[in-house]
PDB file of C-alpha atoms and ligand atoms in Angstrom:
ATOM      1  CA  UNK A   1     -19.385  14.252  18.835  1.00 36.00           C
ATOM      2  CA  UNK A   2     -16.412  13.395  21.036  1.00 39.00           C
ATOM      3  CA  UNK A   3     -17.731   9.851  21.498  1.00 34.00           C
ATOM      4  CA  UNK A   4     -18.115   9.414  17.735  1.00 38.00           C
ATOM      5  CA  UNK A   5     -14.566  10.611  17.126  1.00 35.00           C
ATOM      6  CA  UNK A   6     -13.213   8.283  19.825  1.00 35.00           C
ATOM      7  CA  UNK A   7     -15.130   5.331  18.383  1.00 34.00           C
ATOM      8  CA  UNK A   8     -13.810   6.133  14.910  1.00 39.00           C
ATOM      9  CA  UNK A   9     -10.252   6.340  16.233  1.00 37.00           C
ATOM     10  CA  UNK A  10     -10.694   3.044  18.082  1.00 38.00           C
ATOM     11  CA  UNK A  11     -11.760   1.400  14.829  1.00 37.00           C
ATOM     12  CA  UNK A  12      -8.645   2.641  13.109  1.00 39.00           C
ATOM     13  CA  UNK A  13      -6.103   2.050  15.847  1.00 36.00           C
ATOM     14  CA  UNK A  14      -6.927  -1.466  16.934  1.00 33.00           C
ATOM     15  CA  UNK A  15      -6.758  -4.687  14.942  1.00 34.00           C
ATOM     16  CA  UNK A  16     -10.126  -5.449  13.399  1.00 32.00           C
ATOM     17  CA  UNK A  17     -12.207  -8.069  15.147  1.00 32.00           C
ATOM     18  CA  UNK A  18     -11.764 -10.901  12.647  1.00 38.00           C
ATOM     19  CA  UNK A  19      -8.949 -13.388  12.460  1.00 38.00           C
ATOM     20  CA  UNK A  20      -6.032 -12.836  10.091  1.00 41.00           C
ATOM     21  CA  UNK A  21      -6.710 -14.241   6.666  1.00 42.00           C
ATOM     22  CA  UNK A  22     -10.476 -14.003   6.920  1.00 45.00           C
ATOM     23  CA  UNK A  23     -12.396 -11.506   4.794  1.00 49.00           C
ATOM     24  CA  UNK A  24     -14.089  -8.767   6.825  1.00 49.00           C
ATOM     25  CA  UNK A  25     -17.185  -8.700   4.662  1.00 61.00           C
ATOM     26  CA  UNK A  26     -17.326  -6.051   1.968  1.00 87.00           C
ATOM     27  CA  UNK A  27     -15.683  -7.029  -1.306  1.00 95.00           C
ATOM     28  CA  UNK A  28     -13.623  -4.379  -3.049  1.00 98.00           C
ATOM     29  CA  UNK A  29     -12.796  -3.838  -6.707  1.00 98.00           C
ATOM     30  CA  UNK A  30      -9.062  -3.310  -6.527  1.00 98.00           C
ATOM     31  CA  UNK A  31      -6.886  -2.091  -9.386  1.00 98.00           C
ATOM     32  CA  UNK A  32      -3.253  -2.904  -8.744  1.00 99.00           C
ATOM     33  CA  UNK A  33      -0.885  -0.888 -10.901  1.00 99.00           C
ATOM     34  CA  UNK A  34       2.379  -2.796 -11.241  1.00 98.00           C
ATOM     35  CA  UNK A  35       2.934  -6.553 -11.183  1.00 98.00           C
ATOM     36  CA  UNK A  36       6.218  -6.677  -9.250  1.00 98.00           C
ATOM     37  CA  UNK A  37       6.846  -7.856  -5.685  1.00 98.00           C
ATOM     38  CA  UNK A  38       4.273  -5.676  -3.914  1.00 99.00           C
ATOM     39  CA  UNK A  39       1.586  -5.731  -6.611  1.00 99.00           C
ATOM     40  CA  UNK A  40       1.755  -9.514  -6.913  1.00 99.00           C
ATOM     41  CA  UNK A  41       1.770 -10.099  -3.134  1.00 99.00           C
ATOM     42  CA  UNK A  42      -1.271  -7.883  -2.547  1.00 99.00           C
ATOM     43  CA  UNK A  43      -3.160  -9.206  -5.563  1.00 99.00           C
ATOM     44  CA  UNK A  44      -2.609 -12.816  -4.562  1.00 98.00           C
ATOM     45  CA  UNK A  45      -3.697 -12.265  -0.958  1.00 98.00           C
ATOM     46  CA  UNK A  46      -6.687  -9.990  -1.585  1.00 98.00           C
ATOM     47  CA  UNK A  47      -7.771 -12.064  -4.577  1.00 98.00           C
ATOM     48  CA  UNK A  48      -7.745 -15.209  -2.438  1.00 98.00           C
ATOM     49  CA  UNK A  49      -9.925 -13.371   0.101  1.00 97.00           C
ATOM     50  CA  UNK A  50     -12.601 -12.712  -2.525  1.00 97.00           C
ATOM     51  CA  UNK A  51     -11.771  -9.191  -3.656  1.00 98.00           C
ATOM     52  CA  UNK A  52     -11.873  -8.503  -7.389  1.00 98.00           C
ATOM     53  CA  UNK A  53      -8.360  -7.842  -8.637  1.00 98.00           C
ATOM     54  CA  UNK A  54      -7.500  -6.077 -11.886  1.00 98.00           C
ATOM     55  CA  UNK A  55      -3.810  -5.671 -12.585  1.00 99.00           C
ATOM     56  CA  UNK A  56      -2.748  -2.651 -14.579  1.00 99.00           C
ATOM     57  CA  UNK A  57       0.459  -3.542 -16.360  1.00 98.00           C
ATOM     58  CA  UNK A  58       2.618  -2.008 -19.051  1.00 98.00           C
ATOM     59  CA  UNK A  59       2.581  -5.459 -20.637  1.00 98.00           C
ATOM     60  CA  UNK A  60      -0.556  -7.306 -19.500  1.00 98.00           C
ATOM     61  CA  UNK A  61      -0.233 -10.113 -22.069  1.00 98.00           C
ATOM     62  CA  UNK A  62       2.943 -11.790 -20.773  1.00 98.00           C
ATOM     63  CA  UNK A  63       2.974 -15.375 -19.479  1.00 98.00           C
ATOM     64  CA  UNK A  64       4.237 -14.057 -16.149  1.00 98.00           C
ATOM     65  CA  UNK A  65       1.236 -11.770 -15.734  1.00 98.00           C
ATOM     66  CA  UNK A  66      -1.113 -14.559 -16.880  1.00 98.00           C
ATOM     67  CA  UNK A  67       0.321 -16.825 -14.161  1.00 98.00           C
ATOM     68  CA  UNK A  68      -0.184 -14.079 -11.582  1.00 98.00           C
ATOM     69  CA  UNK A  69      -3.794 -13.553 -12.689  1.00 98.00           C
ATOM     70  CA  UNK A  70      -4.428 -17.300 -12.386  1.00 98.00           C
ATOM     71  CA  UNK A  71      -3.194 -17.108  -8.790  1.00 98.00           C
ATOM     72  CA  UNK A  72      -5.217 -14.034  -7.761  1.00 98.00           C
ATOM     73  CA  UNK A  73      -8.748 -15.315  -7.250  1.00 97.00           C
ATOM     74  CA  UNK A  74     -11.534 -16.302  -9.650  1.00 96.00           C
ATOM     75  CA  UNK A  75     -12.327 -12.776 -10.875  1.00 96.00           C
ATOM     76  CA  UNK A  76      -8.793 -11.530 -11.491  1.00 98.00           C
ATOM     77  CA  UNK A  77      -7.706 -10.099 -14.819  1.00 98.00           C
ATOM     78  CA  UNK A  78      -4.962  -7.947 -16.304  1.00 99.00           C
ATOM     79  CA  UNK A  79      -5.169  -5.010 -18.638  1.00 98.00           C
ATOM     80  CA  UNK A  80      -3.597  -1.604 -19.190  1.00 98.00           C
ATOM     81  CA  UNK A  81      -3.249   0.716 -16.176  1.00 98.00           C
ATOM     82  CA  UNK A  82      -5.832   3.227 -17.485  1.00 98.00           C
ATOM     83  CA  UNK A  83      -8.379   0.479 -18.175  1.00 98.00           C
ATOM     84  CA  UNK A  84      -7.708  -1.195 -14.815  1.00 98.00           C
ATOM     85  CA  UNK A  85      -8.776   1.841 -12.778  1.00 98.00           C
ATOM     86  CA  UNK A  86     -11.981   2.475 -14.729  1.00 98.00           C
ATOM     87  CA  UNK A  87     -14.314   0.398 -12.519  1.00 97.00           C
ATOM     88  CA  UNK A  88     -12.111   0.216  -9.447  1.00 98.00           C
ATOM     89  CA  UNK A  89     -12.971   1.499  -5.999  1.00 98.00           C
ATOM     90  CA  UNK A  90      -9.409   1.077  -4.723  1.00 98.00           C
ATOM     91  CA  UNK A  91      -6.247   1.783  -6.728  1.00 99.00           C
ATOM     92  CA  UNK A  92      -2.876   0.526  -5.475  1.00 99.00           C
ATOM     93  CA  UNK A  93       0.206   2.244  -6.892  1.00 99.00           C
ATOM     94  CA  UNK A  94       2.753  -0.600  -6.697  1.00 99.00           C
ATOM     95  CA  UNK A  95       5.304   1.115  -8.930  1.00 98.00           C
ATOM     96  CA  UNK A  96       8.787   2.636  -8.476  1.00 98.00           C
ATOM     97  CA  UNK A  97       8.795   6.184  -7.112  1.00 98.00           C
ATOM     98  CA  UNK A  98      10.616   7.418 -10.172  1.00 98.00           C
ATOM     99  CA  UNK A  99       7.652   6.325 -12.315  1.00 98.00           C
ATOM    100  CA  UNK A 100       4.880   7.401  -9.934  1.00 98.00           C
ATOM    101  CA  UNK A 101       4.072  10.803 -11.401  1.00 98.00           C
ATOM    102  CA  UNK A 102       3.963   9.558 -14.985  1.00 98.00           C
ATOM    103  CA  UNK A 103       1.904   6.518 -13.971  1.00 98.00           C
ATOM    104  CA  UNK A 104      -0.691   8.612 -12.105  1.00 98.00           C
ATOM    105  CA  UNK A 105      -0.989  11.095 -14.975  1.00 98.00           C
ATOM    106  CA  UNK A 106      -1.561   8.151 -17.322  1.00 98.00           C
ATOM    107  CA  UNK A 107      -4.432   6.737 -15.276  1.00 98.00           C
ATOM    108  CA  UNK A 108      -6.847   9.480 -16.282  1.00 97.00           C
ATOM    109  CA  UNK A 109      -9.868  10.276 -14.135  1.00 96.00           C
ATOM    110  CA  UNK A 110      -9.415   8.985 -10.562  1.00 98.00           C
ATOM    111  CA  UNK A 111     -12.354  10.840  -9.020  1.00 98.00           C
ATOM    112  CA  UNK A 112     -13.971   8.901  -6.190  1.00 98.00           C
ATOM    113  CA  UNK A 113     -11.205   6.320  -5.949  1.00 98.00           C
ATOM    114  CA  UNK A 114      -9.232   5.459  -2.854  1.00 98.00           C
ATOM    115  CA  UNK A 115      -5.558   5.397  -3.778  1.00 99.00           C
ATOM    116  CA  UNK A 116      -3.239   3.239  -1.668  1.00 99.00           C
ATOM    117  CA  UNK A 117       0.301   4.574  -1.932  1.00 99.00           C
ATOM    118  CA  UNK A 118       2.940   2.095  -0.665  1.00 99.00           C
ATOM    119  CA  UNK A 119       5.788   3.829  -2.499  1.00 98.00           C
ATOM    120  CA  UNK A 120       9.157   4.526  -0.920  1.00 98.00           C
ATOM    121  CA  UNK A 121      11.045   7.316  -2.660  1.00 98.00           C
ATOM    122  CA  UNK A 122      14.439   5.756  -1.920  1.00 98.00           C
ATOM    123  CA  UNK A 123      17.715   6.698  -3.526  1.00 97.00           C
ATOM    124  CA  UNK A 124      20.837   4.719  -2.675  1.00 96.00           C
ATOM    125  CA  UNK A 125      23.962   6.909  -2.473  1.00 94.00           C
ATOM    126  CA  UNK A 126      27.286   6.543  -0.662  1.00 93.00           C
ATOM    127  CA  UNK A 127      26.034   3.940   1.811  1.00 94.00           C
ATOM    128  CA  UNK A 128      22.939   6.002   2.605  1.00 97.00           C
ATOM    129  CA  UNK A 129      19.292   5.593   1.704  1.00 98.00           C
ATOM    130  CA  UNK A 130      18.215   9.100   0.780  1.00 97.00           C
ATOM    131  CA  UNK A 131      14.695  10.435   0.354  1.00 97.00           C
ATOM    132  CA  UNK A 132      14.227  11.005  -3.343  1.00 97.00           C
ATOM    133  CA  UNK A 133      11.195  13.243  -2.768  1.00 97.00           C
ATOM    134  CA  UNK A 134      10.115  15.563   0.086  1.00 96.00           C
ATOM    135  CA  UNK A 135       6.492  14.352   0.145  1.00 98.00           C
ATOM    136  CA  UNK A 136       5.515  11.953  -2.601  1.00 98.00           C
ATOM    137  CA  UNK A 137       2.065  10.976  -1.306  1.00 98.00           C
ATOM    138  CA  UNK A 138       0.958  14.594  -1.217  1.00 98.00           C
ATOM    139  CA  UNK A 139       2.230  15.103  -4.726  1.00 98.00           C
ATOM    140  CA  UNK A 140       0.230  12.089  -5.866  1.00 98.00           C
ATOM    141  CA  UNK A 141      -2.826  13.596  -4.152  1.00 98.00           C
ATOM    142  CA  UNK A 142      -2.283  16.865  -6.005  1.00 98.00           C
ATOM    143  CA  UNK A 143      -2.296  14.958  -9.296  1.00 98.00           C
ATOM    144  CA  UNK A 144      -5.571  13.209  -8.417  1.00 98.00           C
ATOM    145  CA  UNK A 145      -7.594  15.863  -6.552  1.00 97.00           C
ATOM    146  CA  UNK A 146     -10.866  13.917  -6.712  1.00 97.00           C
ATOM    147  CA  UNK A 147      -9.361  10.822  -5.085  1.00 98.00           C
ATOM    148  CA  UNK A 148      -8.485  10.054  -1.449  1.00 98.00           C
ATOM    149  CA  UNK A 149      -4.858   9.035  -1.027  1.00 98.00           C
ATOM    150  CA  UNK A 150      -3.847   6.813   1.880  1.00 99.00           C
ATOM    151  CA  UNK A 151      -0.166   6.165   2.496  1.00 99.00           C
ATOM    152  CA  UNK A 152       0.067   2.543   3.635  1.00 99.00           C
ATOM    153  CA  UNK A 153       2.146  -0.615   3.411  1.00 98.00           C
ATOM    154  CA  UNK A 154       5.436   1.183   2.686  1.00 98.00           C
ATOM    155  CA  UNK A 155       7.024   0.300   6.041  1.00 98.00           C
ATOM    156  CA  UNK A 156       7.267  -3.462   5.746  1.00 98.00           C
ATOM    157  CA  UNK A 157       8.406  -5.981   3.180  1.00 98.00           C
ATOM    158  CA  UNK A 158       6.217  -7.546   0.526  1.00 98.00           C
ATOM    159  CA  UNK A 159       7.198 -10.840   2.158  1.00 98.00           C
ATOM    160  CA  UNK A 160       5.085  -9.910   5.187  1.00 98.00           C
ATOM    161  CA  UNK A 161       2.175  -9.030   2.904  1.00 98.00           C
ATOM    162  CA  UNK A 162       2.403 -12.549   1.468  1.00 98.00           C
ATOM    163  CA  UNK A 163       3.088 -14.357   4.736  1.00 97.00           C
ATOM    164  CA  UNK A 164       2.300 -12.232   7.787  1.00 97.00           C
ATOM    165  CA  UNK A 165       3.295 -13.342  11.281  1.00 95.00           C
ATOM    166  CA  UNK A 166       0.598 -15.482  12.903  1.00 94.00           C
ATOM    167  CA  UNK A 167       0.004 -12.927  15.680  1.00 93.00           C
ATOM    168  CA  UNK A 168      -0.512  -9.870  13.373  1.00 87.00           C
ATOM    169  CA  UNK A 169       2.403  -8.270  15.222  1.00 94.00           C
ATOM    170  CA  UNK A 170       3.543  -5.958  12.430  1.00 98.00           C
ATOM    171  CA  UNK A 171       1.999  -2.499  12.536  1.00 98.00           C
ATOM    172  CA  UNK A 172       1.139  -0.829   9.242  1.00 98.00           C
ATOM    173  CA  UNK A 173       0.813   2.932   9.785  1.00 98.00           C
ATOM    174  CA  UNK A 174      -1.748   4.687   7.595  1.00 98.00           C
ATOM    175  CA  UNK A 175      -1.691   8.412   6.825  1.00 99.00           C
ATOM    176  CA  UNK A 176      -4.644  10.009   5.104  1.00 98.00           C
ATOM    177  CA  UNK A 177      -7.332  12.651   5.306  1.00 98.00           C
ATOM    178  CA  UNK A 178     -10.563  10.811   4.514  1.00 97.00           C
ATOM    179  CA  UNK A 179     -12.228   8.818   7.308  1.00 98.00           C
ATOM    180  CA  UNK A 180     -14.062   6.440   4.978  1.00 98.00           C
ATOM    181  CA  UNK A 181     -10.969   5.850   2.843  1.00 98.00           C
ATOM    182  CA  UNK A 182      -8.886   5.174   5.954  1.00 98.00           C
ATOM    183  CA  UNK A 183     -11.453   2.699   7.257  1.00 98.00           C
ATOM    184  CA  UNK A 184     -11.524   0.797   3.944  1.00 98.00           C
ATOM    185  CA  UNK A 185      -7.727   0.629   3.764  1.00 98.00           C
ATOM    186  CA  UNK A 186      -7.500  -0.375   7.440  1.00 98.00           C
ATOM    187  CA  UNK A 187      -9.897  -3.246   6.738  1.00 98.00           C
ATOM    188  CA  UNK A 188      -7.831  -4.444   3.775  1.00 98.00           C
ATOM    189  CA  UNK A 189      -4.597  -4.247   5.797  1.00 98.00           C
ATOM    190  CA  UNK A 190      -6.150  -6.183   8.686  1.00 98.00           C
ATOM    191  CA  UNK A 191      -7.352  -8.838   6.260  1.00 98.00           C
ATOM    192  CA  UNK A 192      -3.724  -9.375   5.257  1.00 98.00           C
ATOM    193  CA  UNK A 193      -2.937 -10.245   8.877  1.00 98.00           C
ATOM    194  CA  UNK A 194      -1.146  -6.971   9.637  1.00 98.00           C
ATOM    195  CA  UNK A 195      -2.139  -4.327  12.203  1.00 98.00           C
ATOM    196  CA  UNK A 196      -3.431  -1.056  10.732  1.00 98.00           C
ATOM    197  CA  UNK A 197      -2.816   2.116  12.763  1.00 98.00           C
ATOM    198  CA  UNK A 198      -3.951   5.576  11.709  1.00 98.00           C
ATOM    199  CA  UNK A 199      -1.120   8.035  12.317  1.00 98.00           C
ATOM    200  CA  UNK A 200      -2.687  11.271  11.146  1.00 98.00           C
ATOM    201  CA  UNK A 201      -3.296  13.294   7.998  1.00 98.00           C
ATOM    202  CA  UNK A 202      -1.732  12.777   4.603  1.00 98.00           C
ATOM    203  CA  UNK A 203       0.791  15.459   5.546  1.00 98.00           C
ATOM    204  CA  UNK A 204       2.346  12.820   7.833  1.00 98.00           C
ATOM    205  CA  UNK A 205       2.960  10.508   4.887  1.00 98.00           C
ATOM    206  CA  UNK A 206       6.357  12.209   4.557  1.00 98.00           C
ATOM    207  CA  UNK A 207       7.290  10.682   7.925  1.00 98.00           C
ATOM    208  CA  UNK A 208       6.142   7.237   6.788  1.00 98.00           C
ATOM    209  CA  UNK A 209       8.317   7.697   3.710  1.00 98.00           C
ATOM    210  CA  UNK A 210      11.252   8.422   6.039  1.00 98.00           C
ATOM    211  CA  UNK A 211      10.318   5.364   8.150  1.00 98.00           C
ATOM    212  CA  UNK A 212      10.308   3.307   4.960  1.00 98.00           C
ATOM    213  CA  UNK A 213      13.812   4.459   4.135  1.00 98.00           C
ATOM    214  CA  UNK A 214      14.997   3.673   7.670  1.00 98.00           C
ATOM    215  CA  UNK A 215      13.455   0.196   7.384  1.00 98.00           C
ATOM    216  CA  UNK A 216      15.307  -0.356   4.117  1.00 98.00           C
ATOM    217  CA  UNK A 217      18.592   0.982   5.521  1.00 98.00           C
ATOM    218  CA  UNK A 218      18.531  -1.248   8.604  1.00 98.00           C
ATOM    219  CA  UNK A 219      17.435  -4.408   6.798  1.00 98.00           C
ATOM    220  CA  UNK A 220      19.744  -3.936   3.807  1.00 97.00           C
ATOM    221  CA  UNK A 221      22.892  -2.603   5.488  1.00 97.00           C
ATOM    222  CA  UNK A 222      22.698  -3.846   9.095  1.00 98.00           C
ATOM    223  CA  UNK A 223      20.817  -7.068   8.332  1.00 98.00           C
ATOM    224  CA  UNK A 224      19.587  -7.783  11.872  1.00 98.00           C
ATOM    225  CA  UNK A 225      18.176 -11.186  12.774  1.00 97.00           C
ATOM    226  CA  UNK A 226      15.252 -11.071  13.122  1.00 94.00           C
ATOM    227  CA  UNK A 227      14.650  -8.269  10.652  1.00 95.00           C
ATOM    228  CA  UNK A 228      13.527  -4.872  11.884  1.00 96.00           C
ATOM    229  CA  UNK A 229       9.730  -4.567  11.847  1.00 98.00           C
ATOM    230  CA  UNK A 230       7.656  -1.696  13.203  1.00 98.00           C
ATOM    231  CA  UNK A 231       5.258  -2.435  16.033  1.00 97.00           C
ATOM    232  CA  UNK A 232       3.392   0.380  17.768  1.00 95.00           C
TER     233      UNK A 232
HETATM  234  N1  NAP B   1       9.598  -4.649  -2.246  1.00 65.27           N
HETATM  235  C1  NAP B   1       9.079  -4.387  -1.045  1.00 65.27           C
HETATM  236  O1  NAP B   1       9.205  -5.208  -0.104  1.00 65.27           O
HETATM  237  C2  NAP B   1       8.338  -3.105  -0.817  1.00 65.27           C
HETATM  238  C3  NAP B   1       7.689  -2.925   0.407  1.00 65.27           C
HETATM  239  C4  NAP B   1       6.949  -1.764   0.626  1.00 65.27           C
HETATM  240  C5  NAP B   1       6.839  -0.809  -0.373  1.00 65.27           C
HETATM  241  N2  NAP B   1       7.487  -0.995  -1.560  1.00 65.27           N
HETATM  242  C6  NAP B   1       7.311   0.018  -2.606  1.00 65.27           C
HETATM  243  O2  NAP B   1       6.344  -0.505  -3.505  1.00 65.27           O
HETATM  244  C7  NAP B   1       6.635  -0.122  -4.841  1.00 65.27           C
HETATM  245  C8  NAP B   1       6.771  -1.385  -5.700  1.00 65.27           C
HETATM  246  O3  NAP B   1       7.826  -2.158  -5.179  1.00 65.27           O
HETATM  247  P1  NAP B   1       8.170  -3.580  -5.814  1.00 65.27           P
HETATM  248  O4  NAP B   1       9.160  -4.215  -4.941  1.00 65.27           O
HETATM  249  O5  NAP B   1       6.901  -4.295  -6.138  1.00 65.27           O
HETATM  250  O6  NAP B   1       8.863  -3.135  -7.170  1.00 65.27           O
HETATM  251  P2  NAP B   1       9.091  -4.025  -8.470  1.00 65.27           P
HETATM  252  O7  NAP B   1       9.152  -5.475  -8.095  1.00 65.27           O
HETATM  253  O8  NAP B   1      10.234  -3.428  -9.181  1.00 65.27           O
HETATM  254  O9  NAP B   1       7.739  -3.804  -9.303  1.00 65.27           O
HETATM  255  C9  NAP B   1       7.353  -2.524  -9.751  1.00 65.27           C
HETATM  256  C10 NAP B   1       6.350  -2.705 -10.892  1.00 65.27           C
HETATM  257  O10 NAP B   1       5.945  -1.411 -11.315  1.00 65.27           O
HETATM  258  C11 NAP B   1       5.530  -1.479 -12.684  1.00 65.27           C
HETATM  259  N3  NAP B   1       6.068  -0.301 -13.389  1.00 65.27           N
HETATM  260  C12 NAP B   1       5.339   0.710 -13.902  1.00 65.27           C
HETATM  261  N4  NAP B   1       6.112   1.635 -14.450  1.00 65.27           N
HETATM  262  C13 NAP B   1       7.371   1.235 -14.273  1.00 65.27           C
HETATM  263  C14 NAP B   1       8.616   1.778 -14.660  1.00 65.27           C
HETATM  264  N5  NAP B   1       8.746   2.948 -15.303  1.00 65.27           N
HETATM  265  N6  NAP B   1       9.730   1.077 -14.332  1.00 65.27           N
HETATM  266  C15 NAP B   1       9.643  -0.096 -13.670  1.00 65.27           C
HETATM  267  N7  NAP B   1       8.462  -0.677 -13.281  1.00 65.27           N
HETATM  268  C16 NAP B   1       7.342   0.000 -13.588  1.00 65.27           C
HETATM  269  C17 NAP B   1       6.057  -2.804 -13.222  1.00 65.27           C
HETATM  270  O11 NAP B   1       4.929  -3.626 -13.468  1.00 65.27           O
HETATM  271  P3  NAP B   1       4.465  -3.889 -14.992  1.00 65.27           P
HETATM  272  O12 NAP B   1       5.682  -4.389 -15.708  1.00 65.27           O
HETATM  273  O13 NAP B   1       3.397  -4.899 -14.875  1.00 65.27           O
HETATM  274  O14 NAP B   1       3.993  -2.573 -15.530  1.00 65.27           O
HETATM  275  C18 NAP B   1       6.917  -3.369 -12.134  1.00 65.27           C
HETATM  276  O15 NAP B   1       6.824  -4.768 -12.042  1.00 65.27           O
HETATM  277  C19 NAP B   1       7.933   0.685  -4.792  1.00 65.27           C
HETATM  278  O16 NAP B   1       7.625   2.046  -4.837  1.00 65.27           O
HETATM  279  C20 NAP B   1       8.534   0.323  -3.442  1.00 65.27           C
HETATM  280  O17 NAP B   1       9.256   1.406  -2.891  1.00 65.27           O
HETATM  281  C21 NAP B   1       8.224  -2.117  -1.808  1.00 65.27           C
END
């Protein structure tokens, strides 16, 4: 049993054994809710790697969304958020934190889905970046009890999702409770050319949300060169 657990942890805590930018094998049906910076970056990259991308947008018929679909692999499409999740295995919530609860409620039945939550509940006030929520990922999980939520991709910029460093030197911490869900998300993160690292149960997502706010504070207010990136 101990050996199995150690092997599982090794899978999650080391970069996967394929080169950045190469698909690991299994193709996923990925619904991406939101067509902004993060949604578009992930859809473009995963679509190019052969995953099936369905964007869920409030306005799926715009020219901007059509251009994004055309750039997101041969099987990409756009529709409403509720329709997008219907056949999906993975659901990415690439929406503002203030809209998250309403968006999740509007998606309907999410049983069996893996939800990737990259959301930073950030509120700018008096030169600070405050946490707008004490534990958003867990709240999302409570709204979708039949799904597995994995907090991921909230601690780096969408720019690194689009163009990762050649040496996969940016760590993407993942918090979640389901081993299979974590493994699938880790594989998708590694395919982007980033380094997935499991950092514990979904409870710990609150710490990733704080790390996300710290990342935003440093890069927005201190503006270091090079930018702050997390590497474990
Ligand atoms: N920007 C980054 O580098 C970065 C990095 C890590 C994590 N994040 C997190 O990822 C999430 C998305 O960030 P983003 O930069 O992609 O944001 P964004 O460019 O503002 O895009 C958010 C998208 O969410 C959709 N949406 C749904 N309901 C909405 C509502 N009520 N108001 C506004 N948009 C709504 C919109 O897509 P439709 O119009 O198609 O519905 C919109 O384009 C945020 O929670 C953010 O904290 C961002």
